[in-house]
């Protein structure tokens, strides 16, 4: 089964809606300081946006002054300059969103939102199935996960300076790549093939050669701005999902290769989930206010794509057991109403495995 099949992407988008509805019913969600921080990020973002707009306004004024002496009606270079500046401002930098993401590394608010929302998801699950046999319900996530150490107060899996440097490196790489692709697209003759080729290269390994070729052909027909927006949204979705899952990965320790395989096995659902939030978060200024809601909804997502974690003392081998998504087929086939029962047997499987393991502890005899 392809990890990026349409059904998986659609299911991820469905979880965005269901998860958002679930967590917005949590009265504790809006008591956190996240929204005050988001408002601060918006304010700082507006100031930075105004600073960024100064050279853009200056270029516009210079072009207007030039048009008084030179006929620019038949020229296209001025439009290319303005288009490039707008692209840099709207699709590459996204300063408020960047500031909101960086706040994860200096304050524990987003981590607290995730954990409190996970507790809420467990609570509402029990309330929803209170008439059923308790032994038939899935195991809880919050009681054990909250016992895991984050080795830091902000809920990130690495020391804060190292985590910030890694994030800025990823951000800089994404900005550099988008700028490089855009600049190459301005080259005469070959420029019109750059964006479609970048789309093909990006999606070939994920969806296969034939669908990627269709994307390439579509890119030759559609205006460049649509391809730019599509590529930017795709890469932003991947970055967003990585950040939203940090409260989980800072507790459940995966080796780098295990983590890569974990993401690969779930990439379709993760893309569908993050894509919807990425579109909302790209809304100027208002979008960052939804970052906390996205983090809260990720707590609901975790309960659908992972097994309930064991007690920390029994966690050896748990990360490796989660690399392959054992319930993927059932998850994609069942209706949303029945997904609560997907991992109800996870605890039973662990108990059976523990029972089958012989007790090798030396015994003392009187």
Coordinates of C-alpha atoms in Angstrom, one line a residue:
X1 CA 0.0 0.0 0.0
X2 CA 1.4 3.4 -0.9
X3 CA 2.1 5.7 2.0
X4 CA 0.9 8.7 0.0
X5 CA -2.3 7.3 -1.4
X6 CA -5.3 9.7 -1.8
X7 CA -7.3 7.8 0.8
X8 CA -4.6 8.5 3.4
X9 CA -4.4 12.2 2.6
X10 CA -8.2 12.5 2.8
X11 CA -8.2 10.7 6.1
X12 CA -5.6 13.1 7.4
X13 CA -7.7 16.1 6.4
X14 CA -10.7 14.5 8.1
X15 CA -8.7 14.2 11.3
X16 CA -7.9 17.9 11.1
X17 CA -11.6 18.7 11.2
X18 CA -12.6 16.1 13.8
X19 CA -9.6 16.8 16.0
X20 CA -10.3 20.6 15.9
X21 CA -13.9 20.1 16.8
X22 CA -13.0 17.8 19.7
X23 CA -10.3 20.1 21.2
X24 CA -12.2 23.3 20.8
X25 CA -14.8 21.9 23.3
X26 CA -12.0 21.8 25.9
X27 CA -12.7 24.7 28.3
X28 CA -9.1 24.6 29.5
X29 CA -7.6 25.2 26.1
X30 CA -8.1 29.0 26.1
X31 CA -6.7 29.5 29.6
X32 CA -3.2 29.0 28.4
X33 CA -0.8 31.8 27.6
X34 CA -0.4 30.7 24.0
X35 CA -2.9 33.1 22.6
X36 CA -1.2 36.0 24.4
X37 CA 2.1 34.9 22.9
X38 CA 0.3 34.6 19.5
X39 CA -0.9 38.1 19.8
X40 CA 2.6 39.2 20.6
X41 CA 3.9 37.3 17.6
X42 CA 1.3 39.1 15.4
X43 CA 2.3 42.5 16.8
X44 CA 6.0 41.8 16.2
X45 CA 5.2 40.3 12.8
X46 CA 3.3 43.5 11.8
X47 CA 6.3 45.6 12.8
X48 CA 8.7 43.4 10.8
X49 CA 6.3 43.3 7.9
X50 CA 6.3 47.1 7.8
X51 CA 10.1 47.0 7.9
X52 CA 10.1 44.6 5.0
X53 CA 7.6 46.7 3.1
X54 CA 9.9 49.7 3.2
X55 CA 12.3 48.5 0.5
X56 CA 9.3 47.1 -1.5
X57 CA 7.6 50.5 -1.3
X58 CA 11.0 52.1 -2.3
X59 CA 11.3 49.8 -5.3
X60 CA 7.7 50.6 -6.3
X61 CA 8.4 54.3 -6.0
X62 CA 11.6 54.0 -8.0
X63 CA 9.8 52.1 -10.8
X64 CA 7.0 54.7 -10.8
X65 CA 9.6 57.4 -11.1
X66 CA 11.3 55.5 -13.9
X67 CA 8.0 55.1 -15.8
X68 CA 7.8 58.9 -16.0
X69 CA 10.9 58.9 -18.3
X70 CA 10.9 55.4 -19.7
X71 CA 8.1 53.5 -21.3
X72 CA 7.6 50.4 -19.1
X73 CA 4.3 49.3 -20.7
X74 CA 6.1 47.0 -23.1
X75 CA 8.7 45.8 -20.6
X76 CA 8.3 42.9 -18.3
X77 CA 11.3 43.2 -16.0
X78 CA 9.6 45.6 -13.7
X79 CA 6.7 43.1 -13.2
X80 CA 9.2 40.4 -12.5
X81 CA 10.9 42.5 -9.8
X82 CA 7.6 43.2 -8.0
X83 CA 6.4 39.6 -8.3
X84 CA 9.7 38.4 -6.8
X85 CA 9.4 40.9 -3.9
X86 CA 5.8 39.8 -3.2
X87 CA 6.9 36.1 -3.4
X88 CA 9.7 36.7 -0.9
X89 CA 7.3 38.5 1.5
X90 CA 4.3 36.3 1.3
X91 CA 5.5 32.8 0.4
X92 CA 9.1 32.5 1.8
X93 CA 9.6 34.6 4.9
X94 CA 6.2 34.4 6.7
X95 CA 7.6 36.2 9.7
X96 CA 4.7 35.8 12.2
X97 CA 4.6 32.1 11.6
X98 CA 8.4 31.8 12.1
X99 CA 8.1 33.7 15.4
X100 CA 5.3 31.5 16.6
X101 CA 7.4 28.4 15.8
X102 CA 10.5 29.8 17.6
X103 CA 8.4 30.4 20.7
X104 CA 8.3 26.6 21.3
X105 CA 12.0 26.7 22.2
X106 CA 11.7 29.4 24.8
X107 CA 8.4 28.7 26.5
X108 CA 6.6 25.4 27.5
X109 CA 3.2 26.7 26.5
X110 CA 2.7 24.6 23.3
X111 CA 4.0 21.5 25.1
X112 CA 1.4 22.1 27.9
X113 CA -1.3 22.6 25.3
X114 CA -0.5 19.3 23.7
X115 CA -0.4 17.4 27.0
X116 CA -3.6 19.0 28.4
X117 CA -5.4 18.3 25.1
X118 CA -4.2 14.7 25.2
X119 CA -5.7 14.4 28.7
X120 CA -9.0 15.9 27.3
X121 CA -9.0 13.4 24.4
X122 CA -8.7 10.5 26.9
X123 CA -11.4 12.0 29.1
X124 CA -13.9 12.5 26.3
X125 CA -13.2 9.0 25.0
X126 CA -14.1 7.5 28.3
X127 CA -17.2 9.6 28.6
X128 CA -18.3 8.7 25.1
X129 CA -18.0 5.0 25.8
X130 CA -19.2 5.0 29.4
X131 CA -22.0 2.6 28.7
X132 CA -19.6 0.0 27.3
X133 CA -17.6 -2.7 29.0
X134 CA -14.4 -0.9 30.4
X135 CA -12.3 -3.9 29.4
X136 CA -13.2 -3.3 25.8
X137 CA -11.9 0.2 25.7
X138 CA -8.5 1.3 24.4
X139 CA -5.7 2.1 26.8
X140 CA -5.2 5.7 27.9
X141 CA -2.4 7.9 26.5
X142 CA -2.0 10.7 28.9
X143 CA -1.4 8.8 32.3
X144 CA 1.8 7.1 31.0
X145 CA 3.1 9.8 28.5
X146 CA 3.0 12.5 31.2
X147 CA 5.5 10.4 33.2
X148 CA 8.1 10.5 30.5
X149 CA 10.9 13.0 30.9
X150 CA 11.4 15.8 28.4
X151 CA 14.9 16.6 29.7
X152 CA 14.0 20.3 29.6
X153 CA 11.2 22.6 30.5
X154 CA 10.1 23.6 27.0
X155 CA 9.2 20.2 25.6
X156 CA 11.8 19.9 22.9
X157 CA 13.8 16.7 22.3
X158 CA 17.3 18.4 22.2
X159 CA 19.1 21.0 24.2
X160 CA 17.5 24.4 23.4
X161 CA 20.5 26.0 21.6
X162 CA 21.0 22.9 19.5
X163 CA 17.2 22.7 18.7
X164 CA 17.1 26.3 17.7
X165 CA 20.1 25.9 15.4
X166 CA 18.6 22.8 13.8
X167 CA 15.3 24.6 13.2
X168 CA 17.0 27.7 11.8
X169 CA 19.1 25.4 9.5
X170 CA 15.9 23.7 8.2
X171 CA 14.2 27.1 7.8
X172 CA 17.2 28.6 6.0
X173 CA 17.5 25.5 3.7
X174 CA 13.8 25.8 2.8
X175 CA 14.1 29.6 2.2
X176 CA 17.3 29.1 0.1
X177 CA 15.7 26.3 -2.0
X178 CA 12.5 28.3 -2.7
X179 CA 14.5 31.3 -3.7
X180 CA 16.8 29.3 -5.8
X181 CA 14.0 27.6 -7.7
X182 CA 12.3 30.9 -8.2
X183 CA 15.4 32.6 -9.5
X184 CA 16.0 29.7 -11.9
X185 CA 12.4 30.0 -13.1
X186 CA 13.2 33.5 -14.4
X187 CA 15.9 32.2 -16.7
X188 CA 14.8 32.6 -20.4
X189 CA 13.8 29.4 -22.2
X190 CA 14.5 26.9 -19.4
X191 CA 12.7 28.9 -16.8
X192 CA 9.2 27.6 -17.6
X193 CA 10.4 24.0 -16.9
X194 CA 12.0 24.7 -13.5
X195 CA 8.8 24.8 -11.4
X196 CA 7.3 21.7 -13.0
X197 CA 10.6 19.9 -12.7
X198 CA 10.9 20.8 -9.1
X199 CA 7.4 19.5 -8.5
X200 CA 8.3 16.2 -10.3
X201 CA 11.5 15.7 -8.2
X202 CA 9.6 16.5 -5.0
X203 CA 6.8 14.1 -5.5
X204 CA 8.3 11.3 -7.5
X205 CA 9.6 9.3 -4.5
X206 CA 6.4 9.9 -2.6
X207 CA 3.6 9.2 -5.1
X208 CA 5.4 7.4 -7.9
X209 CA 6.6 8.3 -11.4
X210 CA 3.3 8.4 -13.2
X211 CA 1.4 10.8 -10.7
X212 CA 4.6 12.9 -10.5
X213 CA 4.6 13.1 -14.4
X214 CA 1.0 14.2 -14.3
X215 CA 2.0 17.0 -11.8
X216 CA 4.9 17.9 -14.1
X217 CA 2.5 18.2 -17.1
X218 CA 0.0 20.2 -15.1
X219 CA 2.8 22.6 -14.1
X220 CA 3.5 23.4 -17.7
X221 CA -0.1 24.6 -18.2
X222 CA -0.9 26.3 -14.9
X223 CA 0.5 29.8 -14.1
X224 CA 3.8 29.8 -12.2
X225 CA 2.2 31.4 -9.1
X226 CA 0.0 28.3 -8.6
X227 CA 3.0 25.9 -8.7
X228 CA 5.0 28.2 -6.4
X229 CA 2.1 28.2 -3.9
X230 CA 1.7 24.4 -4.2
X231 CA 5.4 23.7 -3.6
X232 CA 5.6 26.1 -0.7
X233 CA 2.5 24.7 1.0
X234 CA 3.9 21.2 0.6
X235 CA 7.2 22.0 2.2
X236 CA 5.5 24.1 4.9
X237 CA 3.2 21.2 5.7
X238 CA 6.1 18.9 6.3
X239 CA 7.9 21.5 8.5
X240 CA 4.7 22.2 10.5
X241 CA 4.0 18.5 11.1
X242 CA 7.5 18.0 12.4
X243 CA 7.1 20.9 14.9
X244 CA 3.6 19.9 16.0
X245 CA 4.8 16.3 16.8
X246 CA 7.7 17.6 18.9
X247 CA 5.9 17.1 22.3
X248 CA 5.5 13.4 21.4
X249 CA 9.0 12.8 20.2
X250 CA 10.6 14.6 23.1
X251 CA 9.1 12.0 25.3
X252 CA 9.2 8.8 23.2
X253 CA 12.8 8.7 22.1
X254 CA 13.3 7.5 18.5
X255 CA 16.7 7.0 16.8
X256 CA 17.1 9.3 13.7
X257 CA 16.5 6.3 11.4
X258 CA 13.5 5.1 13.4
X259 CA 12.0 8.6 13.2
X260 CA 12.6 8.8 9.5
X261 CA 10.8 5.5 9.0
X262 CA 8.0 6.5 11.3
X263 CA 7.3 9.6 9.3
X264 CA 7.6 7.7 6.0
X265 CA 5.1 5.1 7.0
X266 CA 2.5 7.8 7.8
X267 CA 3.4 10.5 5.4
X268 CA 0.0 10.5 3.5
X269 CA -2.1 11.0 6.7
X270 CA 0.4 13.5 8.1
X271 CA 0.4 15.5 4.9
X272 CA -3.4 15.6 4.8
X273 CA -3.5 16.7 8.5
X274 CA -0.9 19.3 8.2
X275 CA -1.9 20.6 4.8
X276 CA -5.3 21.9 6.1
X277 CA -3.7 23.7 9.0
X278 CA -0.9 25.1 6.8
X279 CA -3.5 26.8 4.6
X280 CA -5.2 28.3 7.6
X281 CA -1.9 29.3 9.2
X282 CA -0.9 31.1 6.1
X283 CA -3.7 33.6 6.6
X284 CA -1.9 36.9 7.5
X285 CA -1.8 37.7 11.2
X286 CA -4.8 35.7 12.1
X287 CA -3.2 32.4 11.2
X288 CA -0.7 32.3 14.1
X289 CA -3.6 32.4 16.5
X290 CA -4.6 29.0 15.2
X291 CA -1.1 27.5 16.0
X292 CA -2.3 26.5 19.5
X293 CA -5.4 24.8 18.0
X294 CA -3.2 22.9 15.6
X295 CA -1.0 21.7 18.5
X296 CA -4.0 20.7 20.5
X297 CA -5.5 18.8 17.5
X298 CA -2.2 16.9 17.1
X299 CA -2.9 15.3 20.5
X300 CA -6.0 13.8 18.9
X301 CA -4.0 12.7 15.9
X302 CA -1.5 10.8 18.0
X303 CA -4.2 8.6 19.5
X304 CA -5.1 7.5 15.9
X305 CA -1.7 6.7 14.5
X306 CA 0.2 5.3 17.5
X307 CA -0.4 2.8 20.2
X308 CA -0.8 4.0 23.8
X309 CA 2.6 4.3 25.4
X310 CA 3.6 1.9 28.2
X311 CA 4.9 2.9 31.6
X312 CA 8.4 4.5 31.2
X313 CA 9.9 1.6 33.1
X314 CA 8.5 -0.8 30.4
X315 CA 9.3 1.4 27.4
X316 CA 12.3 -0.5 26.1
X317 CA 11.6 -1.5 22.5
X318 CA 8.4 0.6 22.3
X319 CA 9.8 3.1 19.8
X320 CA 10.9 0.4 17.4
X321 CA 7.4 -1.2 17.7
X322 CA 5.8 2.1 16.5
X323 CA 8.0 2.5 13.4
X324 CA 5.7 0.3 11.3
X325 CA 2.1 1.4 11.5
X326 CA 0.4 -1.9 12.3
X327 CA -3.2 -0.5 12.1
X328 CA -2.8 1.4 8.9
X329 CA -5.1 -0.7 6.8
X330 CA -7.9 -0.7 9.4
X331 CA -7.4 3.0 10.0
X332 CA -7.9 3.9 6.3
X333 CA -10.9 1.5 5.9
X334 CA -13.0 2.2 8.9
X335 CA -15.5 5.1 9.3
X336 CA -14.5 8.0 11.5
X337 CA -17.1 6.8 14.1
X338 CA -15.4 3.5 14.6
X339 CA -11.8 4.7 14.8
X340 CA -11.9 4.8 18.5
X341 CA -11.5 1.1 18.6
X342 CA -8.4 0.9 16.4
X343 CA -5.9 0.5 19.2
X344 CA -8.1 -0.9 21.9
X345 CA -6.1 -4.2 21.9
X346 CA -2.7 -2.5 22.1
X347 CA -2.5 -2.9 25.8
X348 CA -3.7 -6.5 25.6
X349 CA -1.0 -7.3 23.1
X350 CA 1.6 -6.0 25.4
X351 CA 0.2 -7.9 28.3
X352 CA 0.1 -11.1 26.3
X353 CA 3.7 -10.5 25.2
X354 CA 4.7 -9.9 28.8
X355 CA 2.9 -13.1 29.9
X356 CA 4.6 -15.1 27.2
X357 CA 8.1 -13.9 28.2
X358 CA 9.6 -16.3 30.8
X359 CA 10.5 -14.9 34.1
X360 CA 14.3 -15.2 34.3
X361 CA 14.7 -13.4 37.6
X362 CA 16.8 -15.6 40.0
X363 CA 14.8 -16.9 42.9
X364 CA 15.9 -17.5 46.4
X365 CA 14.8 -20.5 48.3
X366 CA 14.8 -20.9 52.0

